[in-house]
Structures are given as structure tokens and as C-alpha cells.
């Protein structure tokens, strides 16, 4: 029968959060929320953040020019407007862009006879710097995330249970396709299985550690060539009492997690894969 995966083969966690009522918590950490968004939404918010601020301040510049009567004295050289050469909303919008992006073409320029315009200029300069820092920071973090580095880390499609040095072991293989190495690479394995406690409590997704050499340091990998990761099935292993026939009937999933730092950037990352029951071969 078709089994649902807890973790997909490419490392994506197949878990959807439902009945989340306190959604305001996502807004309290708005930076992480924007970084976690999909690229199409991040680009949309990036464009809207700039376009809306330009339109908002452009509208205010136009309102100031309209309320002062600057638009009624176009071509009157005896009249000192708030902004020279501002003759409508389009030019006010362009002046807003020039102000916030500090382009400064020199055709439209604020005069010293407009105190409200000076205050608005200061506000737009400060707010524009904040928008730049926030949005560019979000895009930089999103671009520099090392998630794609896991694409060149390959796990074997199957795990095997067989003898190794006269001991029964659960083994799988991992390799790196890039020439740049993984620094401080370490690997862990988790058994995801339903469990019922002695008190009768049912735990649908219980996580149990599978030892892959933590005590001996074998979980610290020098991942230059493909390596075989081994879990010895001894008295401490959750597979100690499991026969071959029972293994084929069980419903569990083994999640393997490889963590390390990218040598080129120094950023930490995590690569994941999983093995379901039909992907564990006996012998």
C-alpha cells in the first residue's frame, strides 16, 4: 500500500501545519517570514515595497504643490514653487523616485521656501534607507541560503540490512558531487514510528535515535569520497527484536540528516533523506 512520507527523498518535510490560530506570531518575526516565502511572493513584496512608497510620497509631493498653488503658476518666473519643474502627478512621482533612490538628475529640485517639503524630504530619505536595508537584507539572506548545496549531496536510494564484520548492520551510503568539501560534516539517523507507551498513550510519530557512531566519533565525516554509514543492530537498537518478516510488515521511516558547513561560504546547512520499509533491503 502507498505510505505517506514524513520526509521526502529530496529532503522536504511532508508536514502541513493546520489549525494554527495565532497567526500573528508570523508577523512578530516578519524578517524570517519574508525570507521563508517562495521566490514569487518575495519578488512581489520586494517590488511592491518600493512601488508603494514611491507612489505614496509622490502623492504627498503633488498634494503639497497643489495646496501651495504651484500648479497654477507654471511658467511664472516670479513664483517660487516648493519643487522646481514639478508640473503634475507624474513629475511628482519621478521626483519621489529620485529622492528615495538618491539619483538626483538635477531637473527637479526642492527650494528653501518650502518648510513642509524639507520635512517631507527628511522623512522620505530616512524611510527610504529603512526600506532599502530591510528589503535588500531579505533578498541577500534568501539568495545566500545554502539550501541548494544539498542538491549535490546524494544518498543511496535504498538502505540494506546485512552482515558486516560478522555483525548485523543497517547501512546506507552518502556521497558529495562537488569538489569543494563539507566542513565539520556530521550525520544522524532517526526512526519515525508509531509507539504505544506502557501507560497506554499512543504517540503517532515517535522519534528514536539510531546510533551511527556517536560514541566512537564515526558520525563525524570526512566526506571526500562516498561513505557507507552503518547502524549496528545490537541490544540497544530498536531493530534488535525485529525479524525479516516483521520488518517487511512494519510501518516506519528512517530519516537521515547530514549537517555541515559549506567550505566556500562558511554557512551551515542540512541535507535530508529518508527510507521507508520497502526501501530497506534485507541481506
mmCIF file of C-alpha atoms in Angstrom:
data_model
loop_
_atom_site.group_PDB
_atom_site.id
_atom_site.type_symbol
_atom_site.label_atom_id
_atom_site.label_comp_id
_atom_site.label_asym_id
_atom_site.label_seq_id
_atom_site.Cartn_x
_atom_site.Cartn_y
_atom_site.Cartn_z
ATOM 1 C CA UNK A 1 0.000 0.000 0.000
ATOM 2 C CA UNK A 2 1.047 3.590 -0.598
ATOM 3 C CA UNK A 3 2.646 5.022 2.526
ATOM 4 C CA UNK A 4 2.887 8.709 3.283
ATOM 5 C CA UNK A 5 6.381 10.026 3.775
ATOM 6 C CA UNK A 6 7.430 12.082 6.757
ATOM 7 C CA UNK A 7 10.443 13.381 4.784
ATOM 8 C CA UNK A 8 10.648 13.217 1.004
ATOM 9 C CA UNK A 9 13.633 11.771 -0.800
ATOM 10 C CA UNK A 10 14.809 15.278 -1.718
ATOM 11 C CA UNK A 11 14.719 16.329 1.945
ATOM 12 C CA UNK A 12 11.462 18.276 2.014
ATOM 13 C CA UNK A 13 9.429 17.702 5.178
ATOM 14 C CA UNK A 14 5.977 16.455 4.211
ATOM 15 C CA UNK A 15 4.209 18.124 7.129
ATOM 16 C CA UNK A 16 1.490 20.752 6.862
ATOM 17 C CA UNK A 17 0.536 22.868 9.853
ATOM 18 C CA UNK A 18 -3.193 23.038 10.442
ATOM 19 C CA UNK A 19 -5.427 24.779 12.954
ATOM 20 C CA UNK A 20 -2.830 27.500 13.594
ATOM 21 C CA UNK A 21 -4.854 30.231 15.255
ATOM 22 C CA UNK A 22 -2.098 32.528 16.495
ATOM 23 C CA UNK A 23 -1.036 33.612 13.010
ATOM 24 C CA UNK A 24 0.021 36.996 14.368
ATOM 25 C CA UNK A 25 3.203 35.318 15.597
ATOM 26 C CA UNK A 26 4.413 35.187 11.994
ATOM 27 C CA UNK A 27 4.183 38.985 11.831
ATOM 28 C CA UNK A 28 6.195 39.443 15.019
ATOM 29 C CA UNK A 29 9.108 37.841 13.155
ATOM 30 C CA UNK A 30 8.396 39.464 9.806
ATOM 31 C CA UNK A 31 12.001 39.201 8.580
ATOM 32 C CA UNK A 32 12.095 35.393 8.861
ATOM 33 C CA UNK A 33 8.583 35.206 7.409
ATOM 34 C CA UNK A 34 9.672 37.112 4.297
ATOM 35 C CA UNK A 35 12.823 35.011 3.935
ATOM 36 C CA UNK A 36 10.793 31.780 4.159
ATOM 37 C CA UNK A 37 8.337 32.859 1.446
ATOM 38 C CA UNK A 38 8.508 31.386 -2.023
ATOM 39 C CA UNK A 39 10.501 33.331 -4.581
ATOM 40 C CA UNK A 40 7.486 34.621 -6.499
ATOM 41 C CA UNK A 41 5.972 36.117 -3.343
ATOM 42 C CA UNK A 42 9.309 37.532 -2.198
ATOM 43 C CA UNK A 43 9.811 39.277 -5.542
ATOM 44 C CA UNK A 44 6.238 40.581 -5.469
ATOM 45 C CA UNK A 45 6.704 42.053 -1.976
ATOM 46 C CA UNK A 46 10.104 43.461 -3.000
ATOM 47 C CA UNK A 47 8.563 45.293 -5.963
ATOM 48 C CA UNK A 48 5.501 46.458 -4.022
ATOM 49 C CA UNK A 49 7.576 47.794 -1.130
ATOM 50 C CA UNK A 50 9.382 50.206 -3.442
ATOM 51 C CA UNK A 51 6.490 50.988 -5.788
ATOM 52 C CA UNK A 52 4.051 51.798 -2.986
ATOM 53 C CA UNK A 53 6.480 54.058 -1.124
ATOM 54 C CA UNK A 54 7.288 55.905 -4.360
ATOM 55 C CA UNK A 55 3.587 56.333 -5.119
ATOM 56 C CA UNK A 56 2.765 57.367 -1.541
ATOM 57 C CA UNK A 57 5.406 60.079 -1.338
ATOM 58 C CA UNK A 58 4.770 61.129 -4.926
ATOM 59 C CA UNK A 59 1.154 61.737 -3.983
ATOM 60 C CA UNK A 60 2.208 63.827 -0.974
ATOM 61 C CA UNK A 61 4.593 65.897 -3.118
ATOM 62 C CA UNK A 62 1.750 66.510 -5.562
ATOM 63 C CA UNK A 63 -0.627 67.477 -2.724
ATOM 64 C CA UNK A 64 1.925 69.985 -1.386
ATOM 65 C CA UNK A 65 2.375 71.510 -4.841
ATOM 66 C CA UNK A 66 -1.382 71.639 -5.379
ATOM 67 C CA UNK A 67 -2.160 73.165 -1.967
ATOM 68 C CA UNK A 68 0.535 75.827 -2.354
ATOM 69 C CA UNK A 69 -0.733 76.803 -5.802
ATOM 70 C CA UNK A 70 2.450 75.787 -7.582
ATOM 71 C CA UNK A 71 0.481 74.053 -10.337
ATOM 72 C CA UNK A 72 -1.428 77.287 -11.033
ATOM 73 C CA UNK A 73 1.764 79.302 -11.524
ATOM 74 C CA UNK A 74 3.506 77.113 -14.053
ATOM 75 C CA UNK A 75 5.745 79.288 -16.223
ATOM 76 C CA UNK A 76 5.570 82.211 -13.769
ATOM 77 C CA UNK A 77 9.209 83.074 -13.096
ATOM 78 C CA UNK A 78 8.265 85.404 -10.233
ATOM 79 C CA UNK A 79 6.738 82.491 -8.281
ATOM 80 C CA UNK A 80 8.969 80.277 -6.126
ATOM 81 C CA UNK A 81 7.470 76.779 -6.005
ATOM 82 C CA UNK A 82 8.183 74.094 -3.432
ATOM 83 C CA UNK A 83 9.835 71.931 -6.090
ATOM 84 C CA UNK A 84 11.136 73.435 -9.298
ATOM 85 C CA UNK A 85 9.830 71.921 -12.561
ATOM 86 C CA UNK A 86 7.092 69.920 -10.836
ATOM 87 C CA UNK A 87 4.081 70.287 -13.132
ATOM 88 C CA UNK A 88 1.841 67.334 -12.280
ATOM 89 C CA UNK A 89 1.480 63.978 -10.589
ATOM 90 C CA UNK A 90 3.845 62.200 -12.995
ATOM 91 C CA UNK A 91 6.650 64.656 -12.301
ATOM 92 C CA UNK A 92 5.875 64.403 -8.557
ATOM 93 C CA UNK A 93 6.163 60.618 -8.827
ATOM 94 C CA UNK A 94 9.500 60.930 -10.661
ATOM 95 C CA UNK A 95 10.756 63.371 -8.030
ATOM 96 C CA UNK A 96 9.757 60.866 -5.332
ATOM 97 C CA UNK A 97 11.793 58.155 -7.076
ATOM 98 C CA UNK A 98 14.790 60.484 -7.445
ATOM 99 C CA UNK A 99 14.606 61.454 -3.773
ATOM 100 C CA UNK A 100 14.281 57.944 -2.356
ATOM 101 C CA UNK A 101 16.888 56.386 -4.629
ATOM 102 C CA UNK A 102 19.215 59.448 -4.336
ATOM 103 C CA UNK A 103 19.541 59.601 -8.117
ATOM 104 C CA UNK A 104 19.343 63.415 -8.343
ATOM 105 C CA UNK A 105 19.077 64.248 -12.044
ATOM 106 C CA UNK A 106 19.076 67.965 -11.209
ATOM 107 C CA UNK A 107 15.993 68.988 -13.226
ATOM 108 C CA UNK A 108 13.543 68.822 -10.308
ATOM 109 C CA UNK A 109 14.909 70.220 -7.068
ATOM 110 C CA UNK A 110 13.386 71.391 -3.785
ATOM 111 C CA UNK A 111 13.640 75.056 -2.824
ATOM 112 C CA UNK A 112 14.339 76.606 0.585
ATOM 113 C CA UNK A 113 10.968 78.397 0.759
ATOM 114 C CA UNK A 114 9.013 75.193 1.485
ATOM 115 C CA UNK A 115 9.412 74.014 5.120
ATOM 116 C CA UNK A 116 6.832 71.240 4.714
ATOM 117 C CA UNK A 117 8.763 69.971 1.708
ATOM 118 C CA UNK A 118 12.018 69.944 3.686
ATOM 119 C CA UNK A 119 10.376 67.899 6.448
ATOM 120 C CA UNK A 120 8.933 65.510 3.869
ATOM 121 C CA UNK A 121 12.337 65.213 2.206
ATOM 122 C CA UNK A 122 13.906 64.181 5.521
ATOM 123 C CA UNK A 123 11.152 61.659 6.219
ATOM 124 C CA UNK A 124 11.414 60.078 2.781
ATOM 125 C CA UNK A 125 15.197 59.864 2.993
ATOM 126 C CA UNK A 126 15.011 58.114 6.372
ATOM 127 C CA UNK A 127 12.159 55.801 5.385
ATOM 128 C CA UNK A 128 13.825 55.016 2.055
ATOM 129 C CA UNK A 129 17.002 53.964 3.854
ATOM 130 C CA UNK A 130 14.966 51.686 6.126
ATOM 131 C CA UNK A 131 13.123 50.111 3.184
ATOM 132 C CA UNK A 132 16.422 49.572 1.353
ATOM 133 C CA UNK A 133 18.093 47.989 4.375
ATOM 134 C CA UNK A 134 15.131 45.714 5.123
ATOM 135 C CA UNK A 135 14.299 44.542 1.619
ATOM 136 C CA UNK A 136 17.892 44.210 0.366
ATOM 137 C CA UNK A 137 18.737 42.338 3.580
ATOM 138 C CA UNK A 138 15.848 39.918 2.992
ATOM 139 C CA UNK A 139 16.875 39.284 -0.612
ATOM 140 C CA UNK A 140 20.540 38.861 0.303
ATOM 141 C CA UNK A 141 19.746 36.302 3.007
ATOM 142 C CA UNK A 142 17.358 34.467 0.683
ATOM 143 C CA UNK A 143 19.890 34.343 -2.161
ATOM 144 C CA UNK A 144 22.762 33.251 0.079
ATOM 145 C CA UNK A 145 20.838 30.425 1.758
ATOM 146 C CA UNK A 146 22.795 27.177 1.279
ATOM 147 C CA UNK A 147 19.701 25.054 0.654
ATOM 148 C CA UNK A 148 20.712 24.243 -2.910
ATOM 149 C CA UNK A 149 24.035 22.860 -1.685
ATOM 150 C CA UNK A 150 22.112 19.776 -0.585
ATOM 151 C CA UNK A 151 21.241 19.082 -4.225
ATOM 152 C CA UNK A 152 24.801 17.834 -4.802
ATOM 153 C CA UNK A 153 24.744 15.557 -1.755
ATOM 154 C CA UNK A 154 23.479 12.158 -2.846
ATOM 155 C CA UNK A 155 22.045 9.467 -0.579
ATOM 156 C CA UNK A 156 21.629 5.885 -1.751
ATOM 157 C CA UNK A 157 18.110 5.136 -2.916
ATOM 158 C CA UNK A 158 17.938 2.063 -0.622
ATOM 159 C CA UNK A 159 19.268 1.028 2.759
ATOM 160 C CA UNK A 160 20.356 -2.536 3.440
ATOM 161 C CA UNK A 161 20.417 -4.854 6.433
ATOM 162 C CA UNK A 162 23.307 -7.288 6.153
ATOM 163 C CA UNK A 163 26.350 -8.650 7.937
ATOM 164 C CA UNK A 164 29.436 -6.509 8.284
ATOM 165 C CA UNK A 165 32.404 -7.799 10.285
ATOM 166 C CA UNK A 166 30.136 -10.616 11.498
ATOM 167 C CA UNK A 167 27.654 -8.120 12.942
ATOM 168 C CA UNK A 168 24.190 -7.330 11.602
ATOM 169 C CA UNK A 169 24.074 -3.702 10.460
ATOM 170 C CA UNK A 170 21.675 -1.298 8.812
ATOM 171 C CA UNK A 171 23.646 0.628 6.182
ATOM 172 C CA UNK A 172 23.148 3.346 3.622
ATOM 173 C CA UNK A 173 25.514 5.399 1.517
ATOM 174 C CA UNK A 174 26.140 9.127 1.075
ATOM 175 C CA UNK A 175 28.396 10.991 -1.348
ATOM 176 C CA UNK A 176 29.241 14.547 -2.369
ATOM 177 C CA UNK A 177 29.369 15.517 -6.047
ATOM 178 C CA UNK A 178 31.254 18.807 -5.620
ATOM 179 C CA UNK A 179 34.991 19.305 -5.412
ATOM 180 C CA UNK A 180 34.594 21.770 -2.535
ATOM 181 C CA UNK A 181 34.322 19.838 0.693
ATOM 182 C CA UNK A 182 31.882 19.925 3.575
ATOM 183 C CA UNK A 183 33.478 21.218 6.759
ATOM 184 C CA UNK A 184 32.552 19.659 10.121
ATOM 185 C CA UNK A 185 30.161 17.210 8.463
ATOM 186 C CA UNK A 186 28.155 15.042 10.826
ATOM 187 C CA UNK A 187 25.296 12.626 10.270
ATOM 188 C CA UNK A 188 22.327 11.476 12.339
ATOM 189 C CA UNK A 189 19.522 8.978 11.818
ATOM 190 C CA UNK A 190 16.014 8.975 13.272
ATOM 191 C CA UNK A 191 13.442 6.193 13.345
ATOM 192 C CA UNK A 192 9.934 7.603 12.824
ATOM 193 C CA UNK A 193 7.346 5.091 14.021
ATOM 194 C CA UNK A 194 4.087 4.905 15.929
ATOM 195 C CA UNK A 195 4.503 3.909 19.546
ATOM 196 C CA UNK A 196 2.328 2.993 22.482
ATOM 197 C CA UNK A 197 3.761 3.647 25.931
ATOM 198 C CA UNK A 198 3.413 1.356 28.925
ATOM 199 C CA UNK A 199 0.737 3.710 30.256
ATOM 200 C CA UNK A 200 -1.330 3.209 27.094
ATOM 201 C CA UNK A 201 -0.554 6.562 25.478
ATOM 202 C CA UNK A 202 -0.404 6.402 21.663
ATOM 203 C CA UNK A 203 2.316 8.510 20.015
ATOM 204 C CA UNK A 204 1.742 8.611 16.241
ATOM 205 C CA UNK A 205 5.141 9.999 15.160
ATOM 206 C CA UNK A 206 7.647 8.974 17.790
ATOM 207 C CA UNK A 207 11.295 9.752 17.040
ATOM 208 C CA UNK A 208 14.017 7.370 18.149
ATOM 209 C CA UNK A 209 17.738 7.919 17.611
ATOM 210 C CA UNK A 210 19.621 5.316 15.592
ATOM 211 C CA UNK A 211 23.248 5.210 16.609
ATOM 212 C CA UNK A 212 25.538 5.759 13.629
ATOM 213 C CA UNK A 213 28.764 6.069 15.616
ATOM 214 C CA UNK A 214 28.172 8.909 18.043
ATOM 215 C CA UNK A 215 30.033 7.113 20.838
ATOM 216 C CA UNK A 216 33.044 6.320 18.651
ATOM 217 C CA UNK A 217 33.077 9.517 16.599
ATOM 218 C CA UNK A 218 32.210 7.730 13.363
ATOM 219 C CA UNK A 219 29.325 10.150 12.850
ATOM 220 C CA UNK A 220 31.909 12.883 12.060
ATOM 221 C CA UNK A 221 32.517 12.504 8.349
ATOM 222 C CA UNK A 222 35.427 13.368 6.084
ATOM 223 C CA UNK A 223 33.220 13.415 3.019
ATOM 224 C CA UNK A 224 35.749 13.350 0.197
ATOM 225 C CA UNK A 225 34.588 10.074 -1.357
ATOM 226 C CA UNK A 226 31.273 8.202 -0.921
ATOM 227 C CA UNK A 227 30.943 6.719 2.559
ATOM 228 C CA UNK A 228 28.881 3.863 3.994
ATOM 229 C CA UNK A 229 27.050 4.857 7.155
ATOM 230 C CA UNK A 230 26.389 1.909 9.454
ATOM 231 C CA UNK A 231 23.999 1.364 12.356
ATOM 232 C CA UNK A 232 24.855 -1.760 14.319
ATOM 233 C CA UNK A 233 21.771 -3.758 15.327
ATOM 234 C CA UNK A 234 22.615 -4.689 18.906
ATOM 235 C CA UNK A 235 20.724 -4.787 22.203
ATOM 236 C CA UNK A 236 20.322 -1.012 22.196
ATOM 237 C CA UNK A 237 18.938 -0.854 18.676
ATOM 238 C CA UNK A 238 15.166 -0.604 18.123
ATOM 239 C CA UNK A 239 15.566 -3.305 15.440
ATOM 240 C CA UNK A 240 17.036 -5.857 17.861
ATOM 241 C CA UNK A 241 13.812 -7.864 18.177
ATOM 242 C CA UNK A 242 12.686 -7.355 14.561
ATOM 243 C CA UNK A 243 12.875 -10.300 12.166
ATOM 244 C CA UNK A 244 12.992 -10.097 8.414
ATOM 245 C CA UNK A 245 9.315 -10.938 8.064
ATOM 246 C CA UNK A 246 8.306 -8.419 10.718
ATOM 247 C CA UNK A 247 10.479 -5.766 9.093
ATOM 248 C CA UNK A 248 8.563 -6.120 5.833
ATOM 249 C CA UNK A 249 5.219 -5.773 7.638
ATOM 250 C CA UNK A 250 6.183 -2.846 9.867
ATOM 251 C CA UNK A 251 5.291 0.756 9.123
ATOM 252 C CA UNK A 252 8.217 3.025 9.851
ATOM 253 C CA UNK A 253 10.521 5.521 8.216
ATOM 254 C CA UNK A 254 14.213 6.172 8.737
ATOM 255 C CA UNK A 255 15.186 9.829 8.345
ATOM 256 C CA UNK A 256 18.877 10.584 7.813
ATOM 257 C CA UNK A 257 20.228 14.089 8.392
ATOM 258 C CA UNK A 258 23.641 15.342 7.289
ATOM 259 C CA UNK A 259 24.796 18.693 8.666
ATOM 260 C CA UNK A 260 27.901 20.717 7.963
ATOM 261 C CA UNK A 261 29.354 23.992 6.739
ATOM 262 C CA UNK A 262 29.828 24.958 3.110
ATOM 263 C CA UNK A 263 33.551 25.416 2.540
ATOM 264 C CA UNK A 264 33.065 28.238 0.037
ATOM 265 C CA UNK A 265 30.765 30.420 2.189
ATOM 266 C CA UNK A 266 31.141 29.124 5.758
ATOM 267 C CA UNK A 267 27.342 28.846 6.136
ATOM 268 C CA UNK A 268 25.760 25.862 7.850
ATOM 269 C CA UNK A 269 23.253 23.728 6.018
ATOM 270 C CA UNK A 270 21.348 20.489 6.372
ATOM 271 C CA UNK A 271 20.676 17.730 3.842
ATOM 272 C CA UNK A 272 17.956 15.155 4.495
ATOM 273 C CA UNK A 273 16.627 11.951 3.012
ATOM 274 C CA UNK A 274 14.527 9.023 4.196
ATOM 275 C CA UNK A 275 13.959 5.308 3.771
ATOM 276 C CA UNK A 276 10.598 3.648 4.075
ATOM 277 C CA UNK A 277 10.042 -0.026 4.814
ATOM 278 C CA UNK A 278 10.063 -1.102 1.159
ATOM 279 C CA UNK A 279 13.349 0.782 0.665
ATOM 280 C CA UNK A 280 15.194 -1.268 3.308
ATOM 281 C CA UNK A 281 16.560 -4.424 1.673
ATOM 282 C CA UNK A 282 17.403 -7.462 3.792
ATOM 283 C CA UNK A 283 20.604 -9.287 3.004
#
